[in-house]
N, CA, C and O atoms as a DFTB+ gen file, in Angstrom:
744 C
 N C O
     1  1     -10.229     -17.243      -0.504
     2  2     -11.197     -16.811       0.494
     3  2     -11.963     -15.579       0.040
     4  3     -13.176     -15.513       0.241
     5  1     -11.292     -14.591      -0.569
     6  2     -11.948     -13.362      -0.980
     7  2     -11.599     -12.993      -2.419
     8  3     -11.126     -11.882      -2.660
     9  1     -11.818     -13.894      -3.388
    10  2     -11.395     -13.587      -4.756
    11  2     -12.134     -12.397      -5.354
    12  3     -11.653     -11.794      -6.313
    13  1     -13.272     -12.058      -4.815
    14  2     -14.027     -10.931      -5.339
    15  2     -13.439      -9.594      -4.921
    16  3     -13.850      -8.564      -5.457
    17  1     -12.519      -9.564      -4.011
    18  2     -11.927      -8.310      -3.554
    19  2     -10.638      -8.009      -4.319
    20  3      -9.687      -8.790      -4.303
    21  1     -10.636      -6.870      -4.980
    22  2      -9.483      -6.425      -5.753
    23  2      -8.651      -5.466      -4.905
    24  3      -9.146      -4.445      -4.428
    25  1      -7.388      -5.811      -4.730
    26  2      -6.490      -5.021      -3.879
    27  2      -5.318      -4.505      -4.708
    28  3      -4.646      -5.274      -5.396
    29  1      -5.080      -3.207      -4.638
    30  2      -3.896      -2.615      -5.261
    31  2      -2.796      -2.568      -4.205
    32  3      -2.933      -1.897      -3.182
    33  1      -1.718      -3.278      -4.459
    34  2      -0.583      -3.309      -3.538
    35  2       0.478      -2.352      -4.082
    36  3       1.025      -2.570      -5.164
    37  1       0.762      -1.300      -3.330
    38  2       1.671      -0.250      -3.774
    39  2       3.047      -0.423      -3.133
    40  3       3.181      -0.409      -1.910
    41  1       4.062      -0.586      -3.973
    42  2       5.445      -0.520      -3.513
    43  2       5.823       0.953      -3.566
    44  3       5.984       1.521      -4.646
    45  1       5.963       1.567      -2.403
    46  2       6.042       3.010      -2.298
    47  2       7.405       3.652      -2.373
    48  3       7.573       4.771      -1.889
    49  1       8.379       2.996      -2.954
    50  2       9.693       3.611      -3.131
    51  2      10.272       3.213      -4.485
    52  3      10.108       2.082      -4.941
    53  1      10.943       4.157      -5.108
    54  2      11.607       3.881      -6.368
    55  2      13.118       3.834      -6.229
    56  3      13.833       3.733      -7.226
    57  1      13.601       3.904      -5.019
    58  2      15.047       3.959      -4.761
    59  2      15.754       2.707      -5.282
    60  3      15.231       1.598      -5.173
    61  1      16.936       2.896      -5.843
    62  2      17.756       1.763      -6.280
    63  2      18.145       0.920      -5.072
    64  3      18.424       1.462      -4.003
    65  1      18.167      -0.402      -5.232
    66  2      18.567      -1.299      -4.162
    67  2      17.569      -1.383      -3.022
    68  3      17.940      -1.751      -1.908
    69  1      16.341      -1.059      -3.272
    70  2      15.299      -1.000      -2.236
    71  2      15.034      -2.363      -1.598
    72  3      14.680      -3.321      -2.284
    73  1      15.207      -2.438      -0.289
    74  2      14.900      -3.663       0.463
    75  2      13.388      -3.880       0.524
    76  3      12.922      -5.004       0.715
    77  1      12.646      -2.824       0.364
    78  2      11.187      -2.915       0.426
    79  2      10.599      -3.774      -0.680
    80  3       9.503      -4.314      -0.527
    81  1      11.310      -3.908      -1.788
    82  2      10.765      -4.698      -2.890
    83  2      10.603      -6.164      -2.504
    84  3       9.584      -6.777      -2.822
    85  1      11.600      -6.735      -1.816
    86  2      11.474      -8.129      -1.367
    87  2      10.273      -8.279      -0.448
    88  3       9.530      -9.257      -0.533
    89  1      10.091      -7.310       0.423
    90  2       8.978      -7.367       1.364
    91  2       7.656      -7.210       0.628
    92  3       6.695      -7.921       0.921
    93  1       7.600      -6.288      -0.321
    94  2       6.368      -6.093      -1.090
    95  2       6.009      -7.352      -1.868
    96  3       4.836      -7.721      -1.937
    97  1       6.985      -8.005      -2.446
    98  2       6.717      -9.252      -3.190
    99  2       6.260     -10.356      -2.228
   100  3       5.391     -11.158      -2.571
   101  1       6.835     -10.396      -1.045
   102  2       6.403     -11.355      -0.027
   103  2       4.952     -11.079       0.377
   104  3       4.147     -12.005       0.479
   105  1       4.622      -9.819       0.605
   106  2       3.254      -9.442       0.960
   107  2       2.303      -9.798      -0.175
   108  3       1.190     -10.264       0.069
   109  1       2.733      -9.582      -1.408
   110  2       1.913      -9.929      -2.574
   111  2       1.578     -11.422      -2.585
   112  3       0.422     -11.799      -2.779
   113  1       2.580     -12.263      -2.380
   114  2       2.364     -13.717      -2.364
   115  2       1.388     -14.099      -1.253
   116  3       0.479     -14.902      -1.464
   117  1       1.585     -13.517      -0.068
   118  2       0.703     -13.826       1.060
   119  2      -0.732     -13.335       0.789
   120  3      -1.697     -14.018       1.133
   121  1      -0.864     -12.165       0.178
   122  2      -2.190     -11.609      -0.117
   123  2      -2.930     -12.465      -1.144
   124  3      -4.135     -12.685      -1.025
   125  1      -2.207     -12.940      -2.140
   126  2      -2.824     -13.824      -3.138
   127  2      -3.229     -15.149      -2.498
   128  3      -4.299     -15.682      -2.793
   129  1      -2.377     -15.680      -1.624
   130  2      -2.705     -16.928      -0.922
   131  2      -3.925     -16.741      -0.031
   132  3      -4.699     -17.679       0.166
   133  1      -4.103     -15.553       0.503
   134  2      -5.270     -15.242       1.321
   135  2      -6.540     -15.251       0.478
   136  3      -7.621     -15.557       0.979
   137  1      -6.407     -14.916      -0.798
   138  2      -7.556     -14.919      -1.695
   139  2      -7.847     -13.590      -2.356
   140  3      -8.830     -13.475      -3.087
   141  1      -7.028     -12.587      -2.124
   142  2      -7.218     -11.305      -2.788
   143  2      -6.781     -11.386      -4.246
   144  3      -5.853     -12.122      -4.584
   145  1      -7.447     -10.635      -5.099
   146  2      -6.980     -10.415      -6.466
   147  2      -6.066      -9.194      -6.381
   148  3      -6.540      -8.077      -6.176
   149  1      -4.773      -9.400      -6.536
   150  2      -3.785      -8.352      -6.271
   151  2      -3.222      -7.778      -7.570
   152  3      -2.818      -8.513      -8.471
   153  1      -3.206      -6.460      -7.642
   154  2      -2.499      -5.749      -8.704
   155  2      -1.301      -5.076      -8.053
   156  3      -1.454      -4.244      -7.158
   157  1      -0.109      -5.440      -8.508
   158  2       1.130      -4.888      -7.950
   159  2       1.415      -3.556      -8.635
   160  3       1.483      -3.477      -9.861
   161  1       1.581      -2.516      -7.828
   162  2       1.821      -1.164      -8.335
   163  2       3.178      -0.693      -7.819
   164  3       3.374      -0.518      -6.616
   165  1       4.099      -0.493      -8.739
   166  2       5.429       0.005      -8.410
   167  2       5.447       1.495      -8.732
   168  3       5.162       1.881      -9.866
   169  1       5.777       2.336      -7.757
   170  2       5.776       3.782      -8.007
   171  2       6.666       4.158      -9.190
   172  3       6.426       5.178      -9.837
   173  1       7.669       3.371      -9.479
   174  2       8.543       3.655     -10.628
   175  2       7.751       3.681     -11.941
   176  3       8.094       4.407     -12.874
   177  1       6.694       2.880     -11.994
   178  2       5.922       2.752     -13.228
   179  2       4.867       3.836     -13.411
   180  3       4.445       4.098     -14.538
   181  1       4.431       4.472     -12.318
   182  2       3.298       5.384     -12.407
   183  2       3.553       6.799     -11.897
   184  3       2.868       7.731     -12.316
   185  1       4.503       6.975     -11.019
   186  2       4.727       8.304     -10.449
   187  2       5.539       9.159     -11.412
   188  3       6.471       8.686     -12.063
   189  1       5.167      10.403     -11.483
   190  2       5.924      11.370     -12.263
   191  2       7.031      11.942     -11.384
   192  3       6.956      11.836     -10.159
   193  1       8.041      12.538     -11.976
   194  2       9.098      13.130     -11.152
   195  2       8.708      14.502     -10.601
   196  3       9.540      15.211     -10.035
   197  1       7.449      14.866     -10.769
   198  2       6.945      16.157     -10.296
   199  2       5.462      15.999      -9.969
   200  3       4.837      15.023     -10.383
   201  1       4.908      16.936      -9.243
   202  2       3.495      16.861      -8.899
   203  2       2.648      17.510      -9.992
   204  3       3.061      18.474     -10.638
   205  1       1.468      16.961     -10.177
   206  2       0.480      17.533     -11.089
   207  2      -0.859      17.525     -10.371
   208  3      -1.046      16.796      -9.397
   209  1      -1.768      18.319     -10.844
   210  2      -3.102      18.361     -10.242
   211  2      -3.833      17.058     -10.528
   212  3      -3.680      16.474     -11.601
   213  1      -4.625      16.607      -9.568
   214  2      -5.345      15.337      -9.728
   215  2      -6.352      15.375     -10.880
   216  3      -6.771      14.324     -11.365
   217  1      -6.741      16.558     -11.319
   218  2      -7.709      16.661     -12.417
   219  2      -7.042      16.685     -13.786
   220  3      -7.727      16.706     -14.809
   221  1      -5.719      16.682     -13.814
   222  2      -4.986      16.705     -15.076
   223  2      -4.591      15.281     -15.444
   224  3      -3.892      14.606     -14.688
   225  1      -5.040      14.833     -16.602
   226  2      -4.677      13.495     -17.069
   227  2      -3.247      13.489     -17.586
   228  3      -2.758      14.485     -18.121
   229  1      -2.592      12.359     -17.419
   230  2      -1.241      12.181     -17.931
   231  2      -1.110      10.728     -18.353
   232  3      -1.536       9.830     -17.628
   233  1      -0.530      10.493     -19.511
   234  2      -0.460       9.138     -20.052
   235  2       0.232       8.146     -19.120
   236  3      -0.081       6.955     -19.148
   237  1       1.157       8.614     -18.303
   238  2       1.865       7.708     -17.400
   239  2       1.015       7.334     -16.187
   240  3       1.121       6.222     -15.670
   241  1       0.182       8.255     -15.738
   242  2      -0.602       7.979     -14.527
   243  2      -2.025       7.521     -14.802
   244  3      -2.709       7.080     -13.879
   245  1      -2.492       7.612     -16.042
   246  2      -3.849       7.143     -16.337
   247  2      -4.070       5.666     -15.999
   248  3      -5.137       5.321     -15.491
   249  1      -3.101       4.783     -16.262
   250  2      -3.299       3.386     -15.843
   251  2      -3.455       3.253     -14.314
   252  3      -4.228       2.418     -13.843
   253  1      -2.729       4.068     -13.548
   254  2      -2.857       4.059     -12.086
   255  2      -4.269       4.478     -11.687
   256  3      -4.853       3.918     -10.759
   257  1      -4.801       5.451     -12.384
   258  2      -6.159       5.919     -12.108
   259  2      -7.157       4.771     -12.279
   260  3      -8.048       4.599     -11.447
   261  1      -7.014       3.996     -13.339
   262  2      -7.911       2.863     -13.584
   263  2      -7.752       1.789     -12.505
   264  3      -8.743       1.231     -12.034
   265  1      -6.518       1.503     -12.118
   266  2      -6.270       0.501     -11.072
   267  2      -6.920       0.941      -9.763
   268  3      -7.624       0.163      -9.119
   269  1      -6.681       2.193      -9.373
   270  2      -7.222       2.700      -8.110
   271  2      -8.741       2.744      -8.132
   272  3      -9.384       2.415      -7.134
   273  1      -9.318       3.142      -9.248
   274  2     -10.782       3.213      -9.346
   275  2     -11.415       1.838      -9.188
   276  3     -12.491       1.714      -8.603
   277  1     -10.760       0.812      -9.700
   278  2     -11.308      -0.548      -9.640
   279  2     -10.963      -1.294      -8.361
   280  3     -11.525      -2.357      -8.100
   281  1     -10.056      -0.760      -7.565
   282  2      -9.630      -1.442      -6.331
   283  2     -10.704      -1.346      -5.258
   284  3     -11.375      -0.325      -5.111
   285  1     -10.847      -2.429      -4.518
   286  2     -11.729      -2.434      -3.343
   287  2     -10.974      -1.976      -2.106
   288  3     -11.582      -1.622      -1.097
   289  1      -9.654      -1.983      -2.185
   290  2      -8.817      -1.571      -1.071
   291  2      -7.364      -1.520      -1.516
   292  3      -7.024      -1.875      -2.645
   293  1      -6.522      -1.071      -0.605
   294  2      -5.110      -0.862      -0.909
   295  2      -4.222      -1.420       0.198
   296  3      -4.599      -1.453       1.370
   297  1      -3.047      -1.850      -0.205
   298  2      -1.977      -2.173       0.733
   299  2      -0.777      -1.344       0.277
   300  3      -0.378      -1.399      -0.886
   301  1      -0.217      -0.588       1.193
   302  2       0.985       0.184       0.888
   303  2       2.152      -0.448       1.632
   304  3       2.097      -0.636       2.848
   305  1       3.202      -0.771       0.899
   306  2       4.455      -1.237       1.495
   307  2       5.468      -0.133       1.237
   308  3       5.838       0.128       0.092
   309  1       5.916       0.514       2.312
   310  2       6.823       1.645       2.143
   311  2       7.844       1.693       3.259
   312  3       7.554       1.350       4.405
   313  1       9.052       2.127       2.904
   314  2      10.104       2.253       3.908
   315  2      10.053       3.598       4.614
   316  3       9.407       4.546       4.165
   317  1      10.746       3.641       5.714
   318  2      10.935       4.898       6.431
   319  2      12.253       5.507       5.971
   320  3      13.316       4.900       6.097
   321  1      12.157       6.716       5.438
   322  2      13.349       7.473       5.056
   323  2      13.377       8.728       5.914
   324  3      12.510       9.591       5.776
   325  1      14.353       8.840       6.788
   326  2      14.513      10.027       7.635
   327  2      13.220      10.380       8.382
   328  3      12.804      11.538       8.415
   329  1      12.605       9.375       8.971
   330  2      11.385       9.491       9.776
   331  2      10.144       9.783       8.937
   332  3       9.085      10.066       9.498
   333  1      10.245       9.723       7.619
   334  2       9.103      10.015       6.766
   335  2       8.901       8.937       5.722
   336  3       9.531       7.881       5.758
   337  1       8.006       9.230       4.790
   338  2       7.730       8.302       3.700
   339  2       8.387       8.841       2.425
   340  3       8.711      10.027       2.355
   341  1       8.585       7.991       1.424
   342  2       9.247       8.422       0.194
   343  2       8.435       9.473      -0.573
   344  3       7.206       9.415      -0.617
   345  1       9.132      10.413      -1.163
   346  2       8.488      11.465      -1.937
   347  2       7.713      10.940      -3.127
   348  3       6.651      11.463      -3.463
   349  1       8.242       9.906      -3.769
   350  2       7.549       9.367      -4.942
   351  2       6.211       8.721      -4.566
   352  3       5.297       8.681      -5.389
   353  1       6.085       8.218      -3.341
   354  2       4.793       7.714      -2.875
   355  2       3.807       8.869      -2.749
   356  3       2.648       8.745      -3.146
   357  1       4.259       9.980      -2.204
   358  2       3.400      11.164      -2.071
   359  2       2.953      11.661      -3.440
   360  3       1.786      12.007      -3.624
   361  1       3.871      11.700      -4.399
   362  2       3.516      12.148      -5.745
   363  2       2.469      11.217      -6.352
   364  3       1.507      11.683      -6.963
   365  1       2.648       9.908      -6.189
   366  2       1.671       8.949      -6.721
   367  2       0.312       9.139      -6.055
   368  3      -0.711       9.204      -6.737
   369  1       0.296       9.227      -4.739
   370  2      -0.972       9.381      -4.022
   371  2      -1.668      10.686      -4.388
   372  3      -2.889      10.713      -4.540
   373  1      -0.915      11.754      -4.528
   374  2      -1.503      13.056      -4.835
   375  2      -2.095      13.143      -6.235
   376  3      -2.860      14.065      -6.519
   377  1      -1.765      12.222      -7.100
   378  2      -2.275      12.246      -8.475
   379  2      -3.772      11.999      -8.532
   380  3      -4.432      12.433      -9.477
   381  1      -4.315      11.315      -7.545
   382  2      -5.738      10.970      -7.551
   383  2      -6.408      11.487      -6.289
   384  3      -5.743      11.938      -5.357
   385  1      -7.716      11.416      -6.271
   386  2      -8.461      11.789      -5.065
   387  2      -9.739      10.961      -4.948
   388  3      -9.858      10.138      -4.040
   389  1     -10.687      11.166      -5.847
   390  2     -11.990      10.492      -5.701
   391  2     -11.872       8.976      -5.798
   392  3     -12.719       8.257      -5.267
   393  1     -10.840       8.483      -6.464
   394  2     -10.666       7.033      -6.614
   395  2     -10.369       6.345      -5.280
   396  3     -10.563       5.136      -5.156
   397  1      -9.902       7.098      -4.285
   398  2      -9.565       6.534      -2.976
   399  2     -10.720       6.580      -1.978
   400  3     -10.720       5.850      -0.987
   401  1     -11.686       7.425      -2.239
   402  2     -12.714       7.738      -1.241
   403  2     -13.425       6.498      -0.721
   404  3     -13.901       5.655      -1.481
   405  1     -13.478       6.423       0.599
   406  2     -14.207       5.373       1.314
   407  2     -13.705       3.966       0.990
   408  3     -14.473       3.004       0.966
   409  1     -12.398       3.871       0.743
   410  2     -11.774       2.565       0.516
   411  2     -10.724       2.342       1.600
   412  3     -10.027       3.275       1.999
   413  1     -10.615       1.100       2.076
   414  2      -9.642       0.830       3.142
   415  2      -8.219       0.739       2.618
   416  3      -7.971       0.350       1.476
   417  1      -7.294       1.111       3.491
   418  2      -5.884       1.003       3.164
   419  2      -5.139       0.419       4.364
   420  3      -5.287       0.874       5.498
   421  1      -4.343      -0.592       4.079
   422  2      -3.486      -1.213       5.088
   423  2      -2.052      -0.815       4.777
   424  3      -1.688      -0.655       3.612
   425  1      -1.245      -0.656       5.806
   426  2       0.140      -0.248       5.598
   427  2       1.086      -1.282       6.192
   428  3       0.914      -1.750       7.317
   429  1       2.091      -1.620       5.392
   430  2       3.212      -2.426       5.848
   431  2       4.418      -1.507       5.825
   432  3       4.887      -1.106       4.760
   433  1       4.916      -1.177       7.006
   434  2       6.020      -0.237       7.149
   435  2       7.335      -1.014       7.226
   436  3       7.413      -2.073       7.848
   437  1       8.351      -0.468       6.588
   438  2       9.637      -1.156       6.465
   439  2      10.750      -0.266       6.998
   440  3      10.772       0.939       6.748
   441  1      11.670      -0.872       7.732
   442  2      12.822      -0.127       8.232
   443  2      13.994      -1.060       8.445
   444  3      13.822      -2.240       8.751
   445  1      15.191      -0.513       8.278
   446  2      16.370      -1.305       8.606
   447  2      16.619      -1.299      10.106
   448  3      17.474      -2.035      10.599
   449  1      15.879      -0.477      10.830
   450  2      16.021      -0.388      12.277
   451  2      14.962      -1.179      13.019
   452  3      14.136      -1.865      12.417
   453  1      15.003      -1.069      14.326
   454  2      14.139      -1.858      15.197
   455  2      12.690      -1.366      15.253
   456  3      11.803      -2.121      15.650
   457  1      12.436      -0.113      14.863
   458  2      11.079       0.425      14.970
   459  2      10.195       0.062      13.780
   460  3       8.995       0.335      13.799
   461  1      10.765      -0.543      12.756
   462  2       9.965      -1.078      11.665
   463  2       9.193      -0.066      10.854
   464  3       8.158      -0.412      10.284
   465  1       9.645       1.156      10.777
   466  2       8.955       2.136       9.963
   467  2       7.790       2.826      10.644
   468  3       6.958       3.444       9.978
   469  1       7.720       2.729      11.953
   470  2       6.582       3.314      12.675
   471  2       6.492       4.827      12.503
   472  3       5.394       5.382      12.458
   473  1       7.632       5.491      12.409
   474  2       7.608       6.952      12.237
   475  2       7.131       7.321      10.837
   476  3       6.506       8.366      10.653
   477  1       7.419       6.478       9.853
   478  2       6.908       6.696       8.503
   479  2       5.386       6.661       8.524
   480  3       4.725       7.528       7.953
   481  1       4.845       5.656       9.185
   482  2       3.384       5.523       9.236
   483  2       2.744       6.692       9.978
   484  3       1.661       7.140       9.601
   485  1       3.390       7.189      11.018
   486  2       2.887       8.376      11.726
   487  2       2.696       9.548      10.778
   488  3       1.726      10.298      10.885
   489  1       3.629       9.698       9.852
   490  2       3.570      10.804       8.895
   491  2       2.641      10.527       7.718
   492  3       2.053      11.455       7.162
   493  1       2.507       9.277       7.341
   494  2       1.665       8.910       6.202
   495  2       0.181       8.904       6.555
   496  3      -0.658       9.263       5.729
   497  1      -0.142       8.500       7.768
   498  2      -1.551       8.353       8.173
   499  2      -2.397       9.607       7.912
   500  3      -3.482       9.473       7.347
   501  1      -1.959      10.828       8.295
   502  2      -2.797      12.009       8.028
   503  2      -3.031      12.261       6.532
   504  3      -4.084      12.765       6.143
   505  1      -2.053      11.910       5.702
   506  2      -2.218      12.070       4.257
   507  2      -3.314      11.130       3.758
   508  3      -4.176      11.534       2.979
   509  1      -3.277       9.887       4.205
   510  2      -4.278       8.912       3.786
   511  2      -5.673       9.313       4.253
   512  3      -6.652       9.138       3.528
   513  1      -5.756       9.842       5.447
   514  2      -7.043      10.313       5.973
   515  2      -7.555      11.479       5.133
   516  3      -8.740      11.532       4.805
   517  1      -6.679      12.406       4.785
   518  2      -7.074      13.554       3.954
   519  2      -7.566      13.100       2.587
   520  3      -8.413      13.760       1.984
   521  1      -7.046      11.983       2.092
   522  2      -7.485      11.423       0.813
   523  2      -8.792      10.637       0.956
   524  3      -9.251      10.003       0.006
   525  1      -9.383      10.687       2.153
   526  2     -10.670      10.062       2.468
   527  2     -10.602       8.532       2.438
   528  3     -11.603       7.858       2.195
   529  1      -9.406       8.000       2.689
   530  2      -9.248       6.555       2.782
   531  2      -9.530       6.124       4.217
   532  3      -9.332       6.895       5.156
   533  1      -9.989       4.905       4.376
   534  2     -10.216       4.339       5.698
   535  2      -8.937       3.607       6.111
   536  3      -8.700       2.472       5.698
   537  1      -8.126       4.261       6.920
   538  2      -6.839       3.708       7.326
   539  2      -7.064       2.680       8.428
   540  3      -7.654       2.991       9.463
   541  1      -6.598       1.467       8.207
   542  2      -6.760       0.424       9.219
   543  2      -5.936       0.761      10.451
   544  3      -4.843       1.320      10.353
   545  1      -6.475       0.412      11.607
   546  2      -5.731       0.606      12.854
   547  2      -4.548      -0.334      12.940
   548  3      -3.514      -0.001      13.519
   549  1      -4.708      -1.512      12.359
   550  2      -3.632      -2.498      12.358
   551  2      -2.631      -2.159      11.262
   552  3      -2.995      -1.590      10.233
   553  1      -1.393      -2.506      11.485
   554  2      -0.328      -2.359      10.486
   555  2       0.677      -3.469      10.747
   556  3       0.701      -4.051      11.831
   557  1       1.494      -3.757       9.769
   558  2       2.576      -4.720       9.961
   559  2       3.887      -3.958       9.797
   560  3       4.108      -3.269       8.801
   561  1       4.750      -4.103      10.801
   562  2       6.029      -3.403      10.829
   563  2       7.144      -4.406      10.556
   564  3       7.367      -5.329      11.339
   565  1       7.833      -4.218       9.454
   566  2       8.949      -5.085       9.084
   567  2      10.244      -4.442       9.572
   568  3      10.848      -3.626       8.876
   569  1      10.653      -4.819      10.767
   570  2      11.890      -4.296      11.369
   571  2      13.094      -5.050      10.831
   572  3      12.982      -6.190      10.380
   573  1      14.245      -4.396      10.884
   574  2      15.503      -5.022      10.465
   575  2      15.353      -5.716       9.107
   576  3      15.689      -6.889       8.948
   577  1      14.843      -4.960       8.141
   578  2      14.472      -5.504       6.834
   579  2      15.590      -6.285       6.155
   580  3      15.322      -7.271       5.469
   581  1      16.816      -5.867       6.333
   582  2      17.950      -6.510       5.670
   583  2      18.232      -7.908       6.217
   584  3      19.001      -8.659       5.617
   585  1      17.625      -8.264       7.339
   586  2      17.867      -9.567       7.968
   587  2      16.696     -10.537       7.826
   588  3      16.741     -11.631       8.387
   589  1      15.659     -10.166       7.097
   590  2      14.433     -10.970       7.057
   591  2      14.441     -12.113       6.053
   592  3      13.647     -13.046       6.173
   593  1      15.331     -12.053       5.058
   594  2      15.320     -13.064       3.999
   595  2      16.678     -13.745       3.900
   596  3      17.713     -13.133       4.161
   597  1      16.661     -15.026       3.520
   598  2      17.925     -15.732       3.333
   599  2      18.462     -15.462       1.926
   600  3      17.872     -14.681       1.180
   601  1      19.547     -16.086       1.567
   602  2      20.215     -15.843       0.289
   603  2      19.344     -16.221      -0.906
   604  3      19.515     -15.666      -1.992
   605  1      18.424     -17.146      -0.725
   606  2      17.544     -17.549      -1.822
   607  2      16.256     -16.729      -1.860
   608  3      15.408     -16.950      -2.724
   609  1      16.104     -15.793      -0.936
   610  2      14.925     -14.928      -0.925
   611  2      13.776     -15.412      -0.069
   612  3      12.692     -14.830      -0.110
   613  1      13.986     -16.475       0.713
   614  2      12.922     -17.001       1.573
   615  2      12.852     -16.205       2.882
   616  3      13.876     -15.838       3.458
   617  1      11.624     -15.949       3.333
   618  2      11.398     -15.241       4.596
   619  2      11.899     -16.101       5.751
   620  3      11.595     -17.292       5.822
   621  1      12.661     -15.499       6.648
   622  2      13.226     -16.219       7.785
   623  2      12.349     -16.175       9.031
   624  3      12.520     -16.988       9.939
   625  1      11.419     -15.240       9.077
   626  2      10.593     -15.055      10.273
   627  2       9.137     -15.425       9.963
   628  3       8.401     -14.640       9.364
   629  1       8.740     -16.614      10.374
   630  2       7.394     -17.113      10.081
   631  2       6.290     -16.315      10.772
   632  3       5.125     -16.436      10.392
   633  1       6.619     -15.515      11.760
   634  2       5.594     -14.737      12.455
   635  2       4.924     -13.716      11.529
   636  3       3.809     -13.269      11.800
   637  1       5.598     -13.350      10.446
   638  2       5.001     -12.380       9.520
   639  2       3.786     -12.956       8.792
   640  3       2.891     -12.202       8.408
   641  1       3.735     -14.264       8.596
   642  2       2.538     -14.878       7.998
   643  2       1.324     -14.634       8.884
   644  3       0.247     -14.296       8.392
   645  1       1.498     -14.803      10.180
   646  2       0.414     -14.605      11.141
   647  2       0.011     -13.131      11.190
   648  3      -1.176     -12.806      11.183
   649  1       0.997     -12.251      11.238
   650  2       0.719     -10.811      11.275
   651  2      -0.034     -10.365      10.030
   652  3      -0.995      -9.600      10.119
   653  1       0.405     -10.845       8.869
   654  2      -0.261     -10.463       7.624
   655  2      -1.667     -11.039       7.537
   656  3      -2.577     -10.378       7.037
   657  1      -1.850     -12.248       8.013
   658  2      -3.203     -12.852       8.009
   659  2      -4.163     -11.981       8.808
   660  3      -5.285     -11.739       8.363
   661  1      -3.748     -11.506       9.975
   662  2      -4.598     -10.627      10.787
   663  2      -4.894      -9.327      10.044
   664  3      -6.025      -8.843      10.055
   665  1      -3.873      -8.767       9.399
   666  2      -4.052      -7.545       8.626
   667  2      -5.029      -7.782       7.470
   668  3      -5.915      -6.962       7.228
   669  1      -4.870      -8.886       6.767
   670  2      -5.743      -9.194       5.636
   671  2      -7.175      -9.454       6.082
   672  3      -8.116      -9.071       5.388
   673  1      -7.354     -10.101       7.233
   674  2      -8.713     -10.299       7.768
   675  2      -9.413      -8.957       7.971
   676  3     -10.575      -8.787       7.604
   677  1      -8.685      -8.004       8.563
   678  2      -9.266      -6.683       8.800
   679  2      -9.502      -5.944       7.485
   680  3     -10.543      -5.310       7.304
   681  1      -8.549      -6.023       6.577
   682  2      -8.699      -5.369       5.276
   683  2      -9.894      -5.949       4.516
   684  3     -10.670      -5.198       3.925
   685  1     -10.046      -7.245       4.523
   686  2     -11.168      -7.883       3.829
   687  2     -12.506      -7.452       4.425
   688  3     -13.457      -7.187       3.691
   689  1     -12.581      -7.382       5.755
   690  2     -13.823      -6.968       6.403
   691  2     -14.201      -5.555       5.953
   692  3     -15.328      -5.309       5.521
   693  1     -13.242      -4.632       6.061
   694  2     -13.512      -3.248       5.664
   695  2     -13.787      -3.129       4.168
   696  3     -14.670      -2.373       3.761
   697  1     -13.047      -3.859       3.353
   698  2     -13.253      -3.791       1.905
   699  2     -14.663      -4.241       1.532
   700  3     -15.323      -3.604       0.711
   701  1     -15.124      -5.335       2.132
   702  2     -16.484      -5.814       1.858
   703  2     -17.532      -4.822       2.347
   704  3     -18.456      -4.465       1.615
   705  1     -17.376      -4.384       3.592
   706  2     -18.362      -3.475       4.189
   707  2     -18.427      -2.150       3.426
   708  3     -19.515      -1.641       3.156
   709  1     -17.286      -1.603       3.086
   710  2     -17.275      -0.312       2.403
   711  2     -17.685      -0.423       0.947
   712  3     -18.263       0.510       0.390
   713  1     -17.392      -1.554       0.327
   714  2     -17.840      -1.782      -1.063
   715  2     -19.369      -1.781      -1.103
   716  3     -19.977      -1.165      -1.978
   717  1     -19.969      -2.470      -0.157
   718  2     -21.426      -2.516      -0.070
   719  2     -21.988      -1.117       0.228
   720  3     -22.980      -0.706      -0.374
   721  1     -21.367      -0.406       1.136
   722  2     -21.837       0.929       1.487
   723  2     -21.670       1.908       0.323
   724  3     -22.543       2.745       0.092
   725  1     -20.550       1.809      -0.417
   726  2     -20.345       2.699      -1.567
   727  2     -21.407       2.479      -2.622
   728  3     -21.808       3.415      -3.313
   729  1     -21.866       1.235      -2.750
   730  2     -22.881       0.910      -3.760
   731  2     -24.225       1.580      -3.449
   732  3     -25.049       1.750      -4.347
   733  1     -24.450       1.958      -2.200
   734  2     -25.723       2.572      -1.820
   735  2     -25.677       4.100      -1.840
   736  3     -26.706       4.757      -1.679
   737  1     -24.475       4.668      -2.041
   738  2     -24.320       6.122      -2.047
   739  2     -24.733       6.653      -3.413
   740  3     -24.324       6.138      -4.454
   741  1     -25.533       7.671      -3.382
   742  2     -26.021       8.257      -4.634
   743  2     -25.074       9.316      -5.124
   744  3     -25.314       9.925      -6.166
């Protein structure tokens, strides 16, 4: 449906045994089926164990810079850790600035509890706004993450396909509109 739209899908945790990885891979499959050209970004591959200024190049984060610059939009899949988002996601996001400007970002929040990571998104949203990203009002909350997949890795709750389709529709609309608008900015 939207093969011209390039989406960077960020798995926002590097923790061992992360339940978010199954969800991020599920979101990736659904996003590709929707028609997005998806680049999967694992914070383990690009985040440094410390913060650096966004104007300082680093061999580990330069590929992330290229991915973000070429993306028409972003999807972040991140868990809630102690009512917040993972530190390595913050380090990855802080590495860049202008590459995010006026690009939409959708969030899929993950939690082992019933609130589905809603408190994580509350804390992440102001950071994304400060980075000049267009944060979608819609989000998908993956509650009780440990119960969502069977032993073979198949999603047990078909309602997530519908939720993600709505999220992708909104992301595609904003990605197209903002891509066109960015092209007119001098």
